[in-house]
Coordinates of C-alpha atoms in Angstrom, one line a residue:
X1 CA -55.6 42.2 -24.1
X2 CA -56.5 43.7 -20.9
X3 CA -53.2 41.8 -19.3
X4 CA -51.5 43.6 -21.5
X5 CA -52.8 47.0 -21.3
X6 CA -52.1 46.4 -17.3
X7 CA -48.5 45.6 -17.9
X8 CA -47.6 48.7 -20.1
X9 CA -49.2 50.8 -17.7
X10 CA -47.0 49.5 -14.7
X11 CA -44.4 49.5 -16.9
X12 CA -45.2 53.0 -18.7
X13 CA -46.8 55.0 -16.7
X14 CA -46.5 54.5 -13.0
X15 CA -42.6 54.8 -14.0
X16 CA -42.5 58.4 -13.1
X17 CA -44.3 57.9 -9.3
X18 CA -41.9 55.2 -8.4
X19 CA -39.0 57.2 -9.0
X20 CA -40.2 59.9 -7.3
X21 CA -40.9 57.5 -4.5
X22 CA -37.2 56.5 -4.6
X23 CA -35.9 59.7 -3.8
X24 CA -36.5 59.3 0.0
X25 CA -33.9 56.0 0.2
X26 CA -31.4 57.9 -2.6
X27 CA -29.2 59.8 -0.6
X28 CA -29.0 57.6 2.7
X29 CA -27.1 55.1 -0.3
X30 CA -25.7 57.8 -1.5
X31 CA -24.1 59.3 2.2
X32 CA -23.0 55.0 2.6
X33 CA -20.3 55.7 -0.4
X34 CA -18.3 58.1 1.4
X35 CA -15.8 56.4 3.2
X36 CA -13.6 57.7 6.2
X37 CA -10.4 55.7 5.2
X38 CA -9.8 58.6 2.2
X39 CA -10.1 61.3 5.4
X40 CA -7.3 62.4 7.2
X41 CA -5.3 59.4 5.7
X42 CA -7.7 57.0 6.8
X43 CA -7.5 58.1 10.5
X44 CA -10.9 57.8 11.3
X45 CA -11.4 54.2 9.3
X46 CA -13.6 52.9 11.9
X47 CA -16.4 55.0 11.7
X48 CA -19.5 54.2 10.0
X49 CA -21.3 56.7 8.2
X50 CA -24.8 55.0 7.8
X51 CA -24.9 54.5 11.5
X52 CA -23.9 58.3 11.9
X53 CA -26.6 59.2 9.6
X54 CA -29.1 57.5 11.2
X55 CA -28.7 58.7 14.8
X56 CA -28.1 61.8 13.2
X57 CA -31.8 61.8 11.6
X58 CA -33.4 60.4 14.9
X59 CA -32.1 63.0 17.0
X60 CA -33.3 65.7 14.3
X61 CA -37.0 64.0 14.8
X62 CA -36.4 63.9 18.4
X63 CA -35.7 67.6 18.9
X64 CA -38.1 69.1 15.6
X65 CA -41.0 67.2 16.1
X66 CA -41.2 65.9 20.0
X67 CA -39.7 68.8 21.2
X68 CA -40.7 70.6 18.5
X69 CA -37.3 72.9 18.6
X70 CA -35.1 73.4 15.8
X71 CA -31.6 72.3 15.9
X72 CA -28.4 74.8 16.2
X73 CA -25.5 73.8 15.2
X74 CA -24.1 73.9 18.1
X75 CA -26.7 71.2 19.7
X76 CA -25.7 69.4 17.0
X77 CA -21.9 69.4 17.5
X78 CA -22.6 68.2 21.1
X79 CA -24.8 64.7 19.9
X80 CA -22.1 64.1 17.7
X81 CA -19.4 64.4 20.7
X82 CA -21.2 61.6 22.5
X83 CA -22.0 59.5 19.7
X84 CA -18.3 59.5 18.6
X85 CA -16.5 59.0 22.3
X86 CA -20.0 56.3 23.2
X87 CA -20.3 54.4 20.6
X88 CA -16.6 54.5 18.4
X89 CA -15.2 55.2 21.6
X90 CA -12.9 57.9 19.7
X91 CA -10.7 59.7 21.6
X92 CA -9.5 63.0 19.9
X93 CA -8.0 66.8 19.7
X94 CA -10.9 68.9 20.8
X95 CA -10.1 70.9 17.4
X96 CA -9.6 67.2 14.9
X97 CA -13.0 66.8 16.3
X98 CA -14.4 70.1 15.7
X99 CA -13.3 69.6 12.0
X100 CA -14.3 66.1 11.9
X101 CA -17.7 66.9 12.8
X102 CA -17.8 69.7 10.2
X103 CA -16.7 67.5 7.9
X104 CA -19.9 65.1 8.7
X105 CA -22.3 67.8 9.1
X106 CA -20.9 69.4 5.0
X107 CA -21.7 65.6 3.8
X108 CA -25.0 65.4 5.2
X109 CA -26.1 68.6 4.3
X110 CA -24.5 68.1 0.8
X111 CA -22.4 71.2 1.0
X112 CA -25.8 73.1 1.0
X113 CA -26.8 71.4 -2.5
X114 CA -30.0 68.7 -2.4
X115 CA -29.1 65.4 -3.5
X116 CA -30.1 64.8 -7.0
X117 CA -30.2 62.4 -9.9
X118 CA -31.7 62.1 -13.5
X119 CA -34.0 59.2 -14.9
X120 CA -36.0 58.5 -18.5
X121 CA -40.3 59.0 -18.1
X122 CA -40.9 57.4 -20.9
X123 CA -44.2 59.1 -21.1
X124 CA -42.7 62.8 -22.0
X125 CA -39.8 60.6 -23.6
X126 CA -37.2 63.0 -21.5
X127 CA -34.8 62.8 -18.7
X128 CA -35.9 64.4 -15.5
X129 CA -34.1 65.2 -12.6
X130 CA -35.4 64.3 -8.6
X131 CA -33.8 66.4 -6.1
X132 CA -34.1 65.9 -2.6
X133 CA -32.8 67.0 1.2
X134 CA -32.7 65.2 4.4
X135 CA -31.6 67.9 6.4
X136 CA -32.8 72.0 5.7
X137 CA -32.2 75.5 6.9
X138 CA -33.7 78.5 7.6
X139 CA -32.9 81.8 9.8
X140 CA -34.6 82.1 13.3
X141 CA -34.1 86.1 14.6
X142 CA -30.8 86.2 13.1
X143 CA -29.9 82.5 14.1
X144 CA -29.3 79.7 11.6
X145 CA -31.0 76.8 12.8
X146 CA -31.6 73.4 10.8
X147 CA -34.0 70.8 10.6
X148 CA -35.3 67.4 8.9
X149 CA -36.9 67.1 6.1
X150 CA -40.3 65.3 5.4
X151 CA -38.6 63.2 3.2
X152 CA -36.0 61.9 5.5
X153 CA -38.5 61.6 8.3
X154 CA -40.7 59.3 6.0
X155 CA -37.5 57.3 5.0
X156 CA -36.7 56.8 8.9
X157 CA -39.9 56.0 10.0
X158 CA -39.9 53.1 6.6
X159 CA -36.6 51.2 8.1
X160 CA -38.3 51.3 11.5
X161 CA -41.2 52.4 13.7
X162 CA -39.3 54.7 16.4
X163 CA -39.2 53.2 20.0
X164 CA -41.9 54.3 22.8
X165 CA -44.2 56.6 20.4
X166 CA -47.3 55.3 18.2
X167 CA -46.8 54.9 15.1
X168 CA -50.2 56.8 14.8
X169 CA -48.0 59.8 16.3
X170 CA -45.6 59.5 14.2
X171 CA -47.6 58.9 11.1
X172 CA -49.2 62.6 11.6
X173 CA -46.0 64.5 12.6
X174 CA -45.3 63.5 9.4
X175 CA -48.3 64.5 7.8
X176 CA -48.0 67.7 9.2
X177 CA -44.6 68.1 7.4
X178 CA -46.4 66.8 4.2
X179 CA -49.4 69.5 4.4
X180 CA -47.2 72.3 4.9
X181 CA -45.2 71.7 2.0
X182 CA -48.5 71.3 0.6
X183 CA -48.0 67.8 -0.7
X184 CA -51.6 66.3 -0.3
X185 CA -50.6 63.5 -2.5
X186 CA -48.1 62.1 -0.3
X187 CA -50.7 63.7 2.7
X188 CA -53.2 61.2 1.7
X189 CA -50.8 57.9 1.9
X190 CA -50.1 58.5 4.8
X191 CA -53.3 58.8 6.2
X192 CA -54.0 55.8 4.3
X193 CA -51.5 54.1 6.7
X194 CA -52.8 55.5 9.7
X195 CA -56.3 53.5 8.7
X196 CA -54.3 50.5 8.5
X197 CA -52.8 51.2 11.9
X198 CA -55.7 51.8 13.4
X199 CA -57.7 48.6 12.0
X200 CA -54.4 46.9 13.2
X201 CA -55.2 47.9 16.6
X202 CA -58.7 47.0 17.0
X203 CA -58.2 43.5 15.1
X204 CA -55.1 43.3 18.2
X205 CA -58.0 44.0 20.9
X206 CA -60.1 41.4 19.6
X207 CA -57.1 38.9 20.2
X208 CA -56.3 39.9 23.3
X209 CA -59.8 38.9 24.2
X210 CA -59.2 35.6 23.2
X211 CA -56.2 35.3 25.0
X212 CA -58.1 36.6 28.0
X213 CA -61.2 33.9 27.5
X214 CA -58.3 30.8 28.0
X215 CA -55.4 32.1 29.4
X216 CA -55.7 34.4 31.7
X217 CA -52.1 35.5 32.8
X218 CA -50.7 35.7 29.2
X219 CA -53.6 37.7 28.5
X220 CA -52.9 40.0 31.6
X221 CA -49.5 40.6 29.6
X222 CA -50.8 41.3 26.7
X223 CA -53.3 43.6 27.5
X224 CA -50.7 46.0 29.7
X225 CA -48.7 46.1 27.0
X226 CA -51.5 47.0 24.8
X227 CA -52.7 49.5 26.9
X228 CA -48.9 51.1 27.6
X229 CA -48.7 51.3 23.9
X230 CA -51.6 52.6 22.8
X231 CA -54.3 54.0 25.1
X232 CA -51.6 56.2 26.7
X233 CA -50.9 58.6 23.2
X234 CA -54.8 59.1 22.6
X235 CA -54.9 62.1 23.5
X236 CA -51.5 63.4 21.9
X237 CA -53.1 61.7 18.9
X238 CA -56.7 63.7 19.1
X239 CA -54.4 66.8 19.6
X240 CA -52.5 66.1 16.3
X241 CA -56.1 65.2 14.2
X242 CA -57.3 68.3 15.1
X243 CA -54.0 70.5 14.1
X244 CA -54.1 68.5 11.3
X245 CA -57.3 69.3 10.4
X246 CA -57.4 73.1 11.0
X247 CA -54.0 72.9 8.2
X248 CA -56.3 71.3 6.0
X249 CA -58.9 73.9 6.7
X250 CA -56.1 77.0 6.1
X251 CA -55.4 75.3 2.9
X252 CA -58.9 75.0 1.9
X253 CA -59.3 78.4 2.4
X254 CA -56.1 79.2 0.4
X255 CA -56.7 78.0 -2.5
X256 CA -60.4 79.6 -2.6
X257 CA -58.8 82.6 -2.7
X258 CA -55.5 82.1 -4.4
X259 CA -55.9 80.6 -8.3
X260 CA -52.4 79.0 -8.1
X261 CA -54.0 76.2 -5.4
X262 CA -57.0 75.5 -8.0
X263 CA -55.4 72.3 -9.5
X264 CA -54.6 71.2 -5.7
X265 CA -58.2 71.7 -4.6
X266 CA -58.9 68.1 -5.8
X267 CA -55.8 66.3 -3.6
X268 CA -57.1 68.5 -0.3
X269 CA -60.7 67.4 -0.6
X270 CA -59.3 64.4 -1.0
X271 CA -57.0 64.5 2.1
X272 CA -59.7 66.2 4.3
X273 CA -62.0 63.0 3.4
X274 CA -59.9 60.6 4.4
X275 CA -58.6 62.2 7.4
X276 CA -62.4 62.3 8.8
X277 CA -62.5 58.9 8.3
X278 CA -59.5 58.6 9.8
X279 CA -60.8 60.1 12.6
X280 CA -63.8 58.3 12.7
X281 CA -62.2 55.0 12.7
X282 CA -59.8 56.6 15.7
X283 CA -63.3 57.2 17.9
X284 CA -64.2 54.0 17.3
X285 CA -60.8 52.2 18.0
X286 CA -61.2 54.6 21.8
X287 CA -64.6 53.3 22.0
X288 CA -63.0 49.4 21.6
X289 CA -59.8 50.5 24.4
X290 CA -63.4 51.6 26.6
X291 CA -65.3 48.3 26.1
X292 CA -61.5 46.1 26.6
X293 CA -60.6 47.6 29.8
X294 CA -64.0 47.0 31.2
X295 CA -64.2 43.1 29.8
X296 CA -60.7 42.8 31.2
X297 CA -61.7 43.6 34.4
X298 CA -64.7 41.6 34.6
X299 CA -62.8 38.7 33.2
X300 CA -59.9 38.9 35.6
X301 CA -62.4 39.1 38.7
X302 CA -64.1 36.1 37.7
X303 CA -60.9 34.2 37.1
X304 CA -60.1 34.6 40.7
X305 CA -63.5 33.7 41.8
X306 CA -62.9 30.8 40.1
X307 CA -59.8 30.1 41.1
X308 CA -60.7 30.4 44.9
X309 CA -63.8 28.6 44.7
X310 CA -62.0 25.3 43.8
X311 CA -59.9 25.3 46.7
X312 CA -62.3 26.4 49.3
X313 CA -66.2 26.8 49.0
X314 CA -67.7 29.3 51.8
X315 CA -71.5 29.1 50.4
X316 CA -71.1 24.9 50.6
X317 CA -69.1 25.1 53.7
X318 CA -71.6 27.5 54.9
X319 CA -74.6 26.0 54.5
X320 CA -73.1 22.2 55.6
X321 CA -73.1 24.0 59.0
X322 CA -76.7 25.4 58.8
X323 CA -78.0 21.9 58.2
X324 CA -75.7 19.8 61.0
X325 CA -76.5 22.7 63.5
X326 CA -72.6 22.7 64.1
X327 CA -70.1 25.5 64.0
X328 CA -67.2 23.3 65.2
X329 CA -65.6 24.0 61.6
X330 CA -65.1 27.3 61.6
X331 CA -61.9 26.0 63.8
X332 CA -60.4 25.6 60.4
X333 CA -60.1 29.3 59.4
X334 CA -60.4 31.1 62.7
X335 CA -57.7 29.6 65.0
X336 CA -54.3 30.4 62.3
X337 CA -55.4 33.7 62.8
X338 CA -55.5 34.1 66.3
X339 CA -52.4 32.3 66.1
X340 CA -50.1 35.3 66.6
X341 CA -46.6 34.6 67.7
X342 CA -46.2 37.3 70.7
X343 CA -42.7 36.2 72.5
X344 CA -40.6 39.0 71.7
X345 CA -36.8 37.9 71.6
X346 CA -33.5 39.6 72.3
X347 CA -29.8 38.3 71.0
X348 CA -27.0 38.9 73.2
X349 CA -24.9 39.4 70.7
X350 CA -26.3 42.7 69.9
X351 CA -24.8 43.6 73.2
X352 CA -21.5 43.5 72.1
X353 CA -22.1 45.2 69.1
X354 CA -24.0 48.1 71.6
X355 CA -21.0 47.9 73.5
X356 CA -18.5 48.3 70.7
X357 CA -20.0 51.2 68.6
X358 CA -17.8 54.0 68.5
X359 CA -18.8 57.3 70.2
X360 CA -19.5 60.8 68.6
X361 CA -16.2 62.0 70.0
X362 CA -14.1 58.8 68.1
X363 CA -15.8 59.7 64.6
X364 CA -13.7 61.3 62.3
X365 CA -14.3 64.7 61.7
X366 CA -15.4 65.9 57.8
X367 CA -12.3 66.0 55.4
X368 CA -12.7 69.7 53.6
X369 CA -11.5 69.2 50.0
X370 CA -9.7 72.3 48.8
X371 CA -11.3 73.8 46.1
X372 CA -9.4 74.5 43.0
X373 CA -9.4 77.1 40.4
X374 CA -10.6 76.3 37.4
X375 CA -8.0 77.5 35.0
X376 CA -10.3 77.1 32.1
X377 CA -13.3 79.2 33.2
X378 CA -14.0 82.5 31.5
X379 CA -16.0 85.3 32.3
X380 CA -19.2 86.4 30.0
X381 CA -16.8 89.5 29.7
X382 CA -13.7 88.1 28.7
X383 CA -16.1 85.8 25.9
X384 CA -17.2 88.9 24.6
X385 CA -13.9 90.3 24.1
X386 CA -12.6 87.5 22.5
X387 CA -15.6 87.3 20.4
X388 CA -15.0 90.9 19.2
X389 CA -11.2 90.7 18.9
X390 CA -11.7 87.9 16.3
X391 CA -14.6 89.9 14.4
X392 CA -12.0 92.7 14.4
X393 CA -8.7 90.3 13.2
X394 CA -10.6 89.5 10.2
X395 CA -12.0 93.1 9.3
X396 CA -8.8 94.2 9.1
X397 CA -6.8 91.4 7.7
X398 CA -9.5 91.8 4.5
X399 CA -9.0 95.7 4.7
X400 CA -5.1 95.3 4.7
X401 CA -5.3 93.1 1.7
X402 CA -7.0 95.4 0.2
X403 CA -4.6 97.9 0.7
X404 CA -2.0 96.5 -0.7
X405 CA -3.3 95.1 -3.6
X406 CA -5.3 98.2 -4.4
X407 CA -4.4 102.2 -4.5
X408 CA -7.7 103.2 -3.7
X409 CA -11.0 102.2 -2.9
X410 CA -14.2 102.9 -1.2
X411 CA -16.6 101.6 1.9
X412 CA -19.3 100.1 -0.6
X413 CA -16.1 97.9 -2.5
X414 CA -14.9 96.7 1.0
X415 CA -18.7 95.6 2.0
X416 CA -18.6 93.7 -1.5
X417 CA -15.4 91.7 -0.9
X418 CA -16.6 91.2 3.0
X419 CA -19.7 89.7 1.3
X420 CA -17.9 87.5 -1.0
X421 CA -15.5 86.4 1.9
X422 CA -18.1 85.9 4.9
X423 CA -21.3 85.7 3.0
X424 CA -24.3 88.5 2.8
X425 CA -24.8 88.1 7.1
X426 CA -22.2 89.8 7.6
X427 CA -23.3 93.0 7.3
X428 CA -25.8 92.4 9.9
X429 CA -23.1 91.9 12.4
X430 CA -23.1 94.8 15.3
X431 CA -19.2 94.1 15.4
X432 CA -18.9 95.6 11.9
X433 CA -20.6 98.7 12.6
X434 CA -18.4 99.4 15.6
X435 CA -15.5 98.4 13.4
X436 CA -16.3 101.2 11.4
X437 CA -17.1 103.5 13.8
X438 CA -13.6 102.9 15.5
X439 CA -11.6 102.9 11.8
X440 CA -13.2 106.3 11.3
X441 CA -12.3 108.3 14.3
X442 CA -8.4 108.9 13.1
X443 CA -8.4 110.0 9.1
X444 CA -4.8 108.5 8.9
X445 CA -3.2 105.2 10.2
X446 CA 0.9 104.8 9.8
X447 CA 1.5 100.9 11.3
X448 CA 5.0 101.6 12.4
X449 CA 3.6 104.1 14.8
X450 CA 0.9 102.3 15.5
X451 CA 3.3 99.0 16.4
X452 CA 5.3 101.6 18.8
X453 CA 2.7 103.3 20.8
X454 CA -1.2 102.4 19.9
X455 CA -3.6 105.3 21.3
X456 CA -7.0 104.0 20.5
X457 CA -8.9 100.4 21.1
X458 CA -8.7 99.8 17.7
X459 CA -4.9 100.5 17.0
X460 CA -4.2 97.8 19.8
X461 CA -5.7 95.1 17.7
X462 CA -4.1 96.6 14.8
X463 CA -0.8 96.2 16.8
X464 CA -1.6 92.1 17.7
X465 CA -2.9 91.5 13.8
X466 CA 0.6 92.7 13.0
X467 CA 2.9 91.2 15.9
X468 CA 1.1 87.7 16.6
X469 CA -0.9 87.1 14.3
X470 CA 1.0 84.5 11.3
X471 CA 1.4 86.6 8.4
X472 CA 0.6 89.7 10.1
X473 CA 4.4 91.0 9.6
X474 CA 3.5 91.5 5.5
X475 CA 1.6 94.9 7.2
X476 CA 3.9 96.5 9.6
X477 CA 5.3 99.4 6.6
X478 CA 1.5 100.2 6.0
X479 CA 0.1 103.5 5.8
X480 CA -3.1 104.3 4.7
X481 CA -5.9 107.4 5.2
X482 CA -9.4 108.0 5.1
X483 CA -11.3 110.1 3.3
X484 CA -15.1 110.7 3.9
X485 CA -16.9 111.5 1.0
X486 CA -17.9 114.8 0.0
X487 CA -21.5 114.3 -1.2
X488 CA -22.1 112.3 1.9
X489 CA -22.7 109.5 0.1
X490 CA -25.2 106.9 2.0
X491 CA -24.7 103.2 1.9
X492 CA -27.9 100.7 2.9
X493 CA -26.9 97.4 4.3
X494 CA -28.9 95.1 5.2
X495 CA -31.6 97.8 5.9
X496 CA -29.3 99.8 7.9
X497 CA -27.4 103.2 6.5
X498 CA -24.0 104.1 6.5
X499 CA -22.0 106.8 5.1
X500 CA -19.9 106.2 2.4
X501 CA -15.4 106.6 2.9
X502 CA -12.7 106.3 0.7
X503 CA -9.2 104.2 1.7
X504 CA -6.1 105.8 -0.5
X505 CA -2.6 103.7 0.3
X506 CA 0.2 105.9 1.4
X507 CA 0.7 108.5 3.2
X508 CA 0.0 111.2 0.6

């Protein structure tokens, strides 16, 4: 009966954590369905998006959590440059790749939407839905910059222990991520395997011991590579217990004061207890490293003791002389060393070669390589005022637009349809405000005239929207005004304020 009960309660009830568990592997799987030969007519066949997702994951732990940087996008664009020319050797357009690696980046990040998918608990007897990201977003002083996930690092660091860090490191960085989302469940695993690891390690320094006791150059080995691998990140690892444990400690304090932690006061007490024994077990695995460096030292000296006293015995030898009264053997040791070769020799044919070295005055002098131009350098300036002409090109293609298709309308409708177009950060862009600022010093704008003789900064991009811009020539017979309103209307945006205007098409 009590079989029984066991199996419908794997069955039953632990259904709901092992889906939940699963949610770390789903979209990796997921991300391995898209294929490359529906892209671009199959253009880009050869590339492999697991492998992309992967190095795209380890850089994100390398630069969030070593570094401990977020990512731009930028950054990113660059580590995807070199992973496509390095290791698809894929030679492209600099603008197919842009788009390429856009492309990527949308699928990874799931077009901004987590990846998600339903499953039966059959104890509530409904479906549920898991959702899940690998990679996340958030805005840095008006920056967006990204990072991973504590769910993709924990699915990384399952397929493989990262190269050249201890898995003791890695284990908390990720228990950091897990206590900040303030999932002490998932917090308490994982100090669960950093026990294991460190029992590992000690039951490792016991065997290198043995090694030691019979062999003692394999056991030299060994022991290095113990040491490289382990003693060398104990104090990065004491540095992460102790962060650790002052997050546990804010939390603690948290949910004192805050009722909504109450139910989660359990899992933390939980966590803090086994991260102090955690810690404990880590003092006692430093106090092992102690006690193995100083046996291996002691063993290796006496290994070469022995090793030299069974070719040559200087107590025996010693005392053999003390008894027969006679030195005559010290002969043996004494004389190779005061056998010291002294002739000093000199080759003719060095001679010639003295005798054939070219002078200073036959040396060739330095060749000067002219320096080129670089044709594709730009100034900061000349950045900035492309930066600003391309702010401007799109203001105004949105305003003509609006123009046309509308009689009349006011500042707070154009800030809606920029919003809609460019999303809400748009209005925190200092090139809008001196958009405005520029549109509003003439109260009436006729294109034609503006085509034939621009008098303001603004009318000459007006003037290149129209004449090189494709599609601009749709705007060359506009004419519009401006009209500020009466009540002096004020507009916030974005915690900034703005008076209100109104656009009327023609020139009435």
């Amino acid at each position: 009966m009590s079989e029984e009960y066991t199996l419908v309660r794997d069955i039953v009830y632990d259904h709901n954590e092992r889906m939940l568990n699963i949610r770390k592997y789903y979209p990796f799987f997921k991300l391995t369905d898209i294929s490359f030969s529906q892209y671009k007519e199959g253009k880009f066949a050869v590339l492999d998006m697991g492998y992309i997702v992967m190095a795209v994951l380890r850089f994100f732990i390398e630069e969030n959590n070593f570094r401990e940087k977020m990512v731009t996008y930028n950054e990113y664009m660059a580590f995807m440059q070199d992973v496509l020319k390095r290791d698809f050797e894929l030679v492209i357009e600099e603008d197919e790749e842009k788009e390429l690696i856009a492309y990527i980046f949308d699928k990874l990040k799931n077009d901004g939407k987590p990846f998600s998918y339903e499953y039966f608990d059959p104890v509530s007897k409904q479906r549920k839905t898991v959702r899940t990201k690998i990679l996340d977003n958030k805005i840095v002083d008006d920056n967006v910059v990204y990072y991973i996930t504590s769910d993709a690092i924990e699915f990384y660091l399952d397929t493989k222990e990262i190269k050249d860090e201890s898995n003791i490191t890695i284990a908390q960085v990720l228990l950091t991520k897990m206590i900040s989302t303030r999932n002490f469940k998932g917090g308490t695993e994982v100090v669960s395997r950093i026990n294991n690891e460190v029992s590992r390690l000690i039951s490792k320094k016991n065997e290198i011991l043995g090694i030691l006791s019979y062999d003692i150059f394999e056991g030299i080995k060994a022991y290095e590579s113990f040491i490289k691998t382990t003693v060398k990140w104990f104090d990065e690892e004491q540095k992460l217990f102790d962060k650790n444990k002052q997050l546990i400690e804010q939390a603690l304090r948290a949910g004192e004061e805050d009722n909504k932690f109450y139910e989660a006061m359990e899992d933390i007490y939980h966590l803090e207890s086994e991260l102090n024994r955690a810690m404990n077990k880590h003092s006692e695995l430093l106090n092992a490293c102690t006690v193995l460096q100083a046996k291996a030292d002691e063993m290796v000296v006496q290994a070469k003791f022995n090793r030299l006293k069974s070719s040559f015995d200087f107590r025996k030898v010693l005392s053999d002389m003390i008894k027969s009264d006679n030195t005559d053997n010290l002969n043996l040791f004494t004389k190779p060393l005061l056998r010291l070769n002294v002739k000093k020799t000199f080759s003719l044919t060095l001679l010639d070669n003295m005798l054939n070295m070219r002078t200073e005055a036959m040396e060739d002098g330095e060749k000067i390589k002219e320096n080129k131009y670089d044709e594709n350098f730009k100034y900061d300036d000349e950045i900035e005022d492309e930066r600003i002409f391309e702010n401007h090109r799109i203001f105004l293609a949105i305003l003509f637009d609006m123009l046309i298709a509308n009689e009349e309308f006011d500042l707070r409708q154009y800030n809606e349809e920029l919003v809609k177009k460019l999303g809400k950060n748009v209005l925190k862009n200092g090139d809008y405000y001196s958009f405005v600022t520029h549109l509003c010093q003439k109260s009436s704008y006729d294109m034609s005239e503006v085509i034939e003789k621009p008098d303001t900064f603004l009318e000459g991009f007006m003037k290149k929207v129209i004449t090189e811009e494709s599609g601009g020539a749709k705007y060359k017979y506009l004419i519009f005004r401006i009209d500020f309103s009466k009540d002096n209307e004020i507009l916030e945006n974005m915690g900034n304020e703005i008076v209100n205007v109104h656009f009327r098409n023609g020139a009435q």
